[in-house]
């Protein structure tokens, strides 16, 4: 591949090494496996777990949280996008919209019990914002969260319980939605009228997912 804009000259040595390592991985390991799966249209749980393990082994989950730079993150996304857009979407949602959101706004118990699993590729999360009627415009969000005045021990057990809510609504076009272990669902809190993100285990009663 010719470098018409002499982009390589702008990179630090560690960034080039990281970019080249990611490039070899996606072209030699990922592409031969995902291309026939994509052609056949049978991407399932087995393939997702294999891909998730591979990404974790490459250290591509939590790049920024592990001391990497935004440049390295961007280079990794560029190389993944070159081979498969779905792969890049999966990794960037896990990084920016799940790990990044929890890092900035999550509770201590959420960070303690979710971070390691996300980084090690043992958990997949998703970011549920977009809705069928008004897309990603939160001003018209119809999904609501009603406080139940009870505590939930879903994160960290009863000693780390947090306020429980009943979430009512629908989401659409949610990357990782059908394979996620938990959902970060955006909803309007009926007690405060504020838009907030809520942690929802994927196996909770009432959660329905379909492709």
PDB file of C-alpha atoms in Angstrom:
ATOM      1  CA  UNK A   1       0.000   0.000   0.000  1.00  0.00           C
ATOM      2  CA  UNK A   2       1.525   3.312  -1.105  1.00  0.00           C
ATOM      3  CA  UNK A   3       1.704   6.134   1.446  1.00  0.00           C
ATOM      4  CA  UNK A   4       0.808   9.129  -0.750  1.00  0.00           C
ATOM      5  CA  UNK A   5       0.467  11.515   2.189  1.00  0.00           C
ATOM      6  CA  UNK A   6       3.624  10.259   3.965  1.00  0.00           C
ATOM      7  CA  UNK A   7       1.461   9.410   6.954  1.00  0.00           C
ATOM      8  CA  UNK A   8       3.975   6.956   8.393  1.00  0.00           C
ATOM      9  CA  UNK A   9       6.422   9.782   8.944  1.00  0.00           C
ATOM     10  CA  UNK A  10       4.001  11.413  11.378  1.00  0.00           C
ATOM     11  CA  UNK A  11       3.793   8.354  13.604  1.00  0.00           C
ATOM     12  CA  UNK A  12       5.951   7.444  16.545  1.00  0.00           C
ATOM     13  CA  UNK A  13       7.826   4.156  16.372  1.00  0.00           C
ATOM     14  CA  UNK A  14       5.570   2.553  18.991  1.00  0.00           C
ATOM     15  CA  UNK A  15       2.502   3.627  17.019  1.00  0.00           C
ATOM     16  CA  UNK A  16       3.837   2.091  13.796  1.00  0.00           C
ATOM     17  CA  UNK A  17       4.648  -1.153  15.598  1.00  0.00           C
ATOM     18  CA  UNK A  18       1.160  -1.265  17.099  1.00  0.00           C
ATOM     19  CA  UNK A  19      -0.447  -0.499  13.725  1.00  0.00           C
ATOM     20  CA  UNK A  20       1.596  -3.164  11.917  1.00  0.00           C
ATOM     21  CA  UNK A  21       0.841  -5.755  14.611  1.00  0.00           C
ATOM     22  CA  UNK A  22      -2.894  -5.063  14.307  1.00  0.00           C
ATOM     23  CA  UNK A  23      -2.679  -5.152  10.504  1.00  0.00           C
ATOM     24  CA  UNK A  24      -1.036  -8.586  10.453  1.00  0.00           C
ATOM     25  CA  UNK A  25      -3.570  -9.926  12.926  1.00  0.00           C
ATOM     26  CA  UNK A  26      -6.698  -8.804  11.064  1.00  0.00           C
ATOM     27  CA  UNK A  27      -5.406  -9.903   7.663  1.00  0.00           C
ATOM     28  CA  UNK A  28      -3.804 -13.196   8.622  1.00  0.00           C
ATOM     29  CA  UNK A  29      -6.023 -14.379  11.496  1.00  0.00           C
ATOM     30  CA  UNK A  30      -9.376 -12.616  11.329  1.00  0.00           C
ATOM     31  CA  UNK A  31     -10.114 -12.253   7.624  1.00  0.00           C
ATOM     32  CA  UNK A  32      -9.752 -15.960   6.701  1.00  0.00           C
ATOM     33  CA  UNK A  33     -12.261 -16.828   9.417  1.00  0.00           C
ATOM     34  CA  UNK A  34     -14.846 -14.051   9.181  1.00  0.00           C
ATOM     35  CA  UNK A  35     -15.046 -13.800   5.383  1.00  0.00           C
ATOM     36  CA  UNK A  36     -16.773 -17.179   4.859  1.00  0.00           C
ATOM     37  CA  UNK A  37     -18.970 -16.547   7.900  1.00  0.00           C
ATOM     38  CA  UNK A  38     -20.076 -13.217   6.460  1.00  0.00           C
ATOM     39  CA  UNK A  39     -20.724 -14.783   3.055  1.00  0.00           C
ATOM     40  CA  UNK A  40     -22.822 -17.564   4.603  1.00  0.00           C
ATOM     41  CA  UNK A  41     -24.602 -15.149   6.956  1.00  0.00           C
ATOM     42  CA  UNK A  42     -24.254 -17.442   9.971  1.00  0.00           C
ATOM     43  CA  UNK A  43     -22.408 -15.333  12.538  1.00  0.00           C
ATOM     44  CA  UNK A  44     -23.377 -16.839  15.897  1.00  0.00           C
ATOM     45  CA  UNK A  45     -22.338 -17.198  19.520  1.00  0.00           C
ATOM     46  CA  UNK A  46     -19.376 -19.481  18.701  1.00  0.00           C
ATOM     47  CA  UNK A  47     -17.872 -17.024  16.232  1.00  0.00           C
ATOM     48  CA  UNK A  48     -18.534 -14.087  18.529  1.00  0.00           C
ATOM     49  CA  UNK A  49     -16.725 -15.717  21.442  1.00  0.00           C
ATOM     50  CA  UNK A  50     -13.764 -16.614  19.228  1.00  0.00           C
ATOM     51  CA  UNK A  51     -13.544 -13.045  17.930  1.00  0.00           C
ATOM     52  CA  UNK A  52     -13.947 -11.552  21.401  1.00  0.00           C
ATOM     53  CA  UNK A  53     -11.147 -13.738  22.763  1.00  0.00           C
ATOM     54  CA  UNK A  54      -8.900 -12.757  19.860  1.00  0.00           C
ATOM     55  CA  UNK A  55      -9.490  -9.030  20.364  1.00  0.00           C
ATOM     56  CA  UNK A  56      -8.759  -9.357  24.087  1.00  0.00           C
ATOM     57  CA  UNK A  57      -5.528 -11.269  23.452  1.00  0.00           C
ATOM     58  CA  UNK A  58      -4.420  -8.468  21.127  1.00  0.00           C
ATOM     59  CA  UNK A  59      -5.019  -5.924  23.907  1.00  0.00           C
ATOM     60  CA  UNK A  60      -7.571  -4.002  21.856  1.00  0.00           C
ATOM     61  CA  UNK A  61     -10.163  -3.690  24.615  1.00  0.00           C
ATOM     62  CA  UNK A  62      -9.586  -0.673  26.836  1.00  0.00           C
ATOM     63  CA  UNK A  63      -6.676   0.683  24.812  1.00  0.00           C
ATOM     64  CA  UNK A  64      -6.937   4.119  26.415  1.00  0.00           C
ATOM     65  CA  UNK A  65      -7.552   2.742  29.906  1.00  0.00           C
ATOM     66  CA  UNK A  66      -4.400   0.626  29.556  1.00  0.00           C
ATOM     67  CA  UNK A  67      -2.246   3.632  28.728  1.00  0.00           C
ATOM     68  CA  UNK A  68      -2.515   3.671  24.944  1.00  0.00           C
ATOM     69  CA  UNK A  69      -3.067   6.835  22.931  1.00  0.00           C
ATOM     70  CA  UNK A  70      -5.979   8.031  20.838  1.00  0.00           C
ATOM     71  CA  UNK A  71      -3.692   7.689  17.816  1.00  0.00           C
ATOM     72  CA  UNK A  72      -3.105   4.010  18.567  1.00  0.00           C
ATOM     73  CA  UNK A  73      -6.837   3.491  19.049  1.00  0.00           C
ATOM     74  CA  UNK A  74      -7.562   5.199  15.726  1.00  0.00           C
ATOM     75  CA  UNK A  75      -4.931   3.163  13.907  1.00  0.00           C
ATOM     76  CA  UNK A  76      -6.344  -0.080  15.282  1.00  0.00           C
ATOM     77  CA  UNK A  77      -9.864   0.915  14.185  1.00  0.00           C
ATOM     78  CA  UNK A  78      -8.580   1.797  10.719  1.00  0.00           C
ATOM     79  CA  UNK A  79      -6.968  -1.606  10.271  1.00  0.00           C
ATOM     80  CA  UNK A  80     -10.052  -3.459  11.514  1.00  0.00           C
ATOM     81  CA  UNK A  81     -12.334  -1.399   9.283  1.00  0.00           C
ATOM     82  CA  UNK A  82     -10.170  -2.270   6.282  1.00  0.00           C
ATOM     83  CA  UNK A  83     -10.989  -5.954   6.777  1.00  0.00           C
ATOM     84  CA  UNK A  84     -14.494  -5.919   8.278  1.00  0.00           C
ATOM     85  CA  UNK A  85     -16.711  -3.018   9.331  1.00  0.00           C
ATOM     86  CA  UNK A  86     -18.647  -5.219  11.744  1.00  0.00           C
ATOM     87  CA  UNK A  87     -15.445  -6.069  13.620  1.00  0.00           C
ATOM     88  CA  UNK A  88     -14.530  -2.400  13.977  1.00  0.00           C
ATOM     89  CA  UNK A  89     -18.057  -1.559  15.136  1.00  0.00           C
ATOM     90  CA  UNK A  90     -17.988  -4.327  17.747  1.00  0.00           C
ATOM     91  CA  UNK A  91     -14.633  -3.181  19.148  1.00  0.00           C
ATOM     92  CA  UNK A  92     -15.322   0.563  19.061  1.00  0.00           C
ATOM     93  CA  UNK A  93     -18.699   0.167  20.800  1.00  0.00           C
ATOM     94  CA  UNK A  94     -17.121  -2.034  23.479  1.00  0.00           C
ATOM     95  CA  UNK A  95     -14.331   0.512  23.954  1.00  0.00           C
ATOM     96  CA  UNK A  96     -15.855   3.957  23.554  1.00  0.00           C
ATOM     97  CA  UNK A  97     -19.507   3.468  24.403  1.00  0.00           C
ATOM     98  CA  UNK A  98     -19.267   0.773  27.087  1.00  0.00           C
ATOM     99  CA  UNK A  99     -15.837   0.805  28.761  1.00  0.00           C
ATOM    100  CA  UNK A 100     -15.497   4.561  28.217  1.00  0.00           C
ATOM    101  CA  UNK A 101     -18.963   5.295  29.615  1.00  0.00           C
ATOM    102  CA  UNK A 102     -18.414   3.109  32.682  1.00  0.00           C
ATOM    103  CA  UNK A 103     -14.998   4.644  33.256  1.00  0.00           C
ATOM    104  CA  UNK A 104     -16.377   8.189  33.316  1.00  0.00           C
ATOM    105  CA  UNK A 105     -19.806   7.745  34.848  1.00  0.00           C
ATOM    106  CA  UNK A 106     -20.113   4.251  36.314  1.00  0.00           C
ATOM    107  CA  UNK A 107     -20.411   3.537  40.019  1.00  0.00           C
ATOM    108  CA  UNK A 108     -17.533   1.969  41.932  1.00  0.00           C
ATOM    109  CA  UNK A 109     -19.338  -1.380  42.056  1.00  0.00           C
ATOM    110  CA  UNK A 110     -20.003  -1.311  38.306  1.00  0.00           C
ATOM    111  CA  UNK A 111     -16.348  -0.645  37.583  1.00  0.00           C
ATOM    112  CA  UNK A 112     -15.216  -3.325  40.013  1.00  0.00           C
ATOM    113  CA  UNK A 113     -17.443  -6.074  38.661  1.00  0.00           C
ATOM    114  CA  UNK A 114     -17.528  -5.224  34.952  1.00  0.00           C
ATOM    115  CA  UNK A 115     -14.190  -3.697  33.946  1.00  0.00           C
ATOM    116  CA  UNK A 116     -12.031  -6.792  34.198  1.00  0.00           C
ATOM    117  CA  UNK A 117     -14.507  -8.951  32.292  1.00  0.00           C
ATOM    118  CA  UNK A 118     -14.775  -6.368  29.511  1.00  0.00           C
ATOM    119  CA  UNK A 119     -11.015  -5.930  29.217  1.00  0.00           C
ATOM    120  CA  UNK A 120     -10.338  -9.677  29.220  1.00  0.00           C
ATOM    121  CA  UNK A 121     -12.982 -10.432  26.620  1.00  0.00           C
ATOM    122  CA  UNK A 122     -15.213 -12.358  29.024  1.00  0.00           C
ATOM    123  CA  UNK A 123     -18.080  -9.861  28.765  1.00  0.00           C
ATOM    124  CA  UNK A 124     -19.709  -7.967  25.929  1.00  0.00           C
ATOM    125  CA  UNK A 125     -21.721  -4.797  26.473  1.00  0.00           C
ATOM    126  CA  UNK A 126     -23.890  -2.644  24.230  1.00  0.00           C
ATOM    127  CA  UNK A 127     -25.110   0.954  24.141  1.00  0.00           C
ATOM    128  CA  UNK A 128     -28.883   1.241  23.770  1.00  0.00           C
ATOM    129  CA  UNK A 129     -29.803   4.738  22.614  1.00  0.00           C
ATOM    130  CA  UNK A 130     -31.525   4.547  19.199  1.00  0.00           C
ATOM    131  CA  UNK A 131     -35.301   3.998  19.118  1.00  0.00           C
ATOM    132  CA  UNK A 132     -37.721   2.992  16.334  1.00  0.00           C
ATOM    133  CA  UNK A 133     -39.698   6.244  16.182  1.00  0.00           C
ATOM    134  CA  UNK A 134     -37.158   9.070  16.584  1.00  0.00           C
ATOM    135  CA  UNK A 135     -33.766   7.449  16.019  1.00  0.00           C
ATOM    136  CA  UNK A 136     -30.966   8.750  18.241  1.00  0.00           C
ATOM    137  CA  UNK A 137     -32.674  12.008  19.247  1.00  0.00           C
ATOM    138  CA  UNK A 138     -32.927  11.868  23.066  1.00  0.00           C
ATOM    139  CA  UNK A 139     -35.305  14.847  23.142  1.00  0.00           C
ATOM    140  CA  UNK A 140     -38.078  12.520  21.950  1.00  0.00           C
ATOM    141  CA  UNK A 141     -36.993   9.408  23.847  1.00  0.00           C
ATOM    142  CA  UNK A 142     -39.932   7.177  24.754  1.00  0.00           C
ATOM    143  CA  UNK A 143     -38.120   4.571  26.854  1.00  0.00           C
ATOM    144  CA  UNK A 144     -38.772   5.221  30.553  1.00  0.00           C
ATOM    145  CA  UNK A 145     -37.275   4.078  33.852  1.00  0.00           C
ATOM    146  CA  UNK A 146     -39.566   3.875  36.867  1.00  0.00           C
ATOM    147  CA  UNK A 147     -37.916   3.674  40.347  1.00  0.00           C
ATOM    148  CA  UNK A 148     -39.088   0.656  42.358  1.00  0.00           C
ATOM    149  CA  UNK A 149     -37.860   1.926  45.752  1.00  0.00           C
ATOM    150  CA  UNK A 150     -35.910  -1.299  46.252  1.00  0.00           C
ATOM    151  CA  UNK A 151     -32.284  -2.305  45.945  1.00  0.00           C
ATOM    152  CA  UNK A 152     -30.887  -4.688  43.356  1.00  0.00           C
ATOM    153  CA  UNK A 153     -27.878  -6.919  43.896  1.00  0.00           C
ATOM    154  CA  UNK A 154     -27.201  -7.570  40.220  1.00  0.00           C
ATOM    155  CA  UNK A 155     -23.838  -5.826  40.440  1.00  0.00           C
ATOM    156  CA  UNK A 156     -21.658  -7.089  43.232  1.00  0.00           C
ATOM    157  CA  UNK A 157     -24.291  -8.753  45.357  1.00  0.00           C
ATOM    158  CA  UNK A 158     -26.528  -7.310  48.092  1.00  0.00           C
ATOM    159  CA  UNK A 159     -23.692  -5.435  49.804  1.00  0.00           C
ATOM    160  CA  UNK A 160     -23.307  -3.311  46.692  1.00  0.00           C
ATOM    161  CA  UNK A 161     -26.988  -3.009  45.799  1.00  0.00           C
ATOM    162  CA  UNK A 162     -28.242  -0.006  43.850  1.00  0.00           C
ATOM    163  CA  UNK A 163     -31.686   1.439  43.184  1.00  0.00           C
ATOM    164  CA  UNK A 164     -33.801  -0.843  40.993  1.00  0.00           C
ATOM    165  CA  UNK A 165     -35.840   0.457  38.054  1.00  0.00           C
ATOM    166  CA  UNK A 166     -38.417  -0.933  35.690  1.00  0.00           C
ATOM    167  CA  UNK A 167     -37.384  -0.121  32.123  1.00  0.00           C
ATOM    168  CA  UNK A 168     -40.140   0.134  29.535  1.00  0.00           C
ATOM    169  CA  UNK A 169     -39.482   0.745  25.848  1.00  0.00           C
ATOM    170  CA  UNK A 170     -37.843  -0.445  22.647  1.00  0.00           C
ATOM    171  CA  UNK A 171     -34.450   0.086  21.023  1.00  0.00           C
ATOM    172  CA  UNK A 172     -33.265  -0.587  17.479  1.00  0.00           C
ATOM    173  CA  UNK A 173     -29.980  -0.795  15.509  1.00  0.00           C
ATOM    174  CA  UNK A 174     -27.962  -1.595  18.652  1.00  0.00           C
ATOM    175  CA  UNK A 175     -24.486  -2.888  17.785  1.00  0.00           C
ATOM    176  CA  UNK A 176     -23.639  -5.961  19.923  1.00  0.00           C
ATOM    177  CA  UNK A 177     -27.270  -6.006  21.103  1.00  0.00           C
ATOM    178  CA  UNK A 178     -28.028  -9.664  20.414  1.00  0.00           C
ATOM    179  CA  UNK A 179     -24.702 -10.988  21.767  1.00  0.00           C
ATOM    180  CA  UNK A 180     -24.203  -8.649  24.758  1.00  0.00           C
ATOM    181  CA  UNK A 181     -24.042  -9.969  28.323  1.00  0.00           C
ATOM    182  CA  UNK A 182     -25.432  -6.681  29.598  1.00  0.00           C
ATOM    183  CA  UNK A 183     -27.060  -3.596  28.134  1.00  0.00           C
ATOM    184  CA  UNK A 184     -26.500   0.077  28.880  1.00  0.00           C
ATOM    185  CA  UNK A 185     -29.985   1.374  28.166  1.00  0.00           C
ATOM    186  CA  UNK A 186     -30.746   5.074  27.871  1.00  0.00           C
ATOM    187  CA  UNK A 187     -34.120   6.007  29.311  1.00  0.00           C
ATOM    188  CA  UNK A 188     -36.022   8.919  30.824  1.00  0.00           C
ATOM    189  CA  UNK A 189     -36.128   8.651  34.610  1.00  0.00           C
ATOM    190  CA  UNK A 190     -39.791   9.193  35.492  1.00  0.00           C
ATOM    191  CA  UNK A 191     -38.863  10.464  38.953  1.00  0.00           C
ATOM    192  CA  UNK A 192     -36.513  13.209  37.748  1.00  0.00           C
ATOM    193  CA  UNK A 193     -37.415  13.572  34.048  1.00  0.00           C
ATOM    194  CA  UNK A 194     -33.695  13.220  33.253  1.00  0.00           C
ATOM    195  CA  UNK A 195     -32.166  11.066  30.515  1.00  0.00           C
ATOM    196  CA  UNK A 196     -29.876   8.486  32.115  1.00  0.00           C
ATOM    197  CA  UNK A 197     -28.063   5.256  31.257  1.00  0.00           C
ATOM    198  CA  UNK A 198     -29.150   2.119  33.120  1.00  0.00           C
ATOM    199  CA  UNK A 199     -27.293  -1.155  33.553  1.00  0.00           C
ATOM    200  CA  UNK A 200     -29.499  -4.085  32.477  1.00  0.00           C
ATOM    201  CA  UNK A 201     -28.292  -7.725  32.551  1.00  0.00           C
ATOM    202  CA  UNK A 202     -29.216  -9.363  29.254  1.00  0.00           C
ATOM    203  CA  UNK A 203     -30.877 -12.285  31.020  1.00  0.00           C
ATOM    204  CA  UNK A 204     -33.200 -10.083  33.081  1.00  0.00           C
ATOM    205  CA  UNK A 205     -36.871 -11.007  32.972  1.00  0.00           C
ATOM    206  CA  UNK A 206     -38.640  -9.028  30.268  1.00  0.00           C
ATOM    207  CA  UNK A 207     -35.585  -8.411  28.063  1.00  0.00           C
ATOM    208  CA  UNK A 208     -36.364  -9.471  24.494  1.00  0.00           C
ATOM    209  CA  UNK A 209     -33.746  -9.395  21.749  1.00  0.00           C
ATOM    210  CA  UNK A 210     -33.980 -10.280  18.084  1.00  0.00           C
ATOM    211  CA  UNK A 211     -31.979  -9.642  14.946  1.00  0.00           C
TER     212      UNK A 211
END
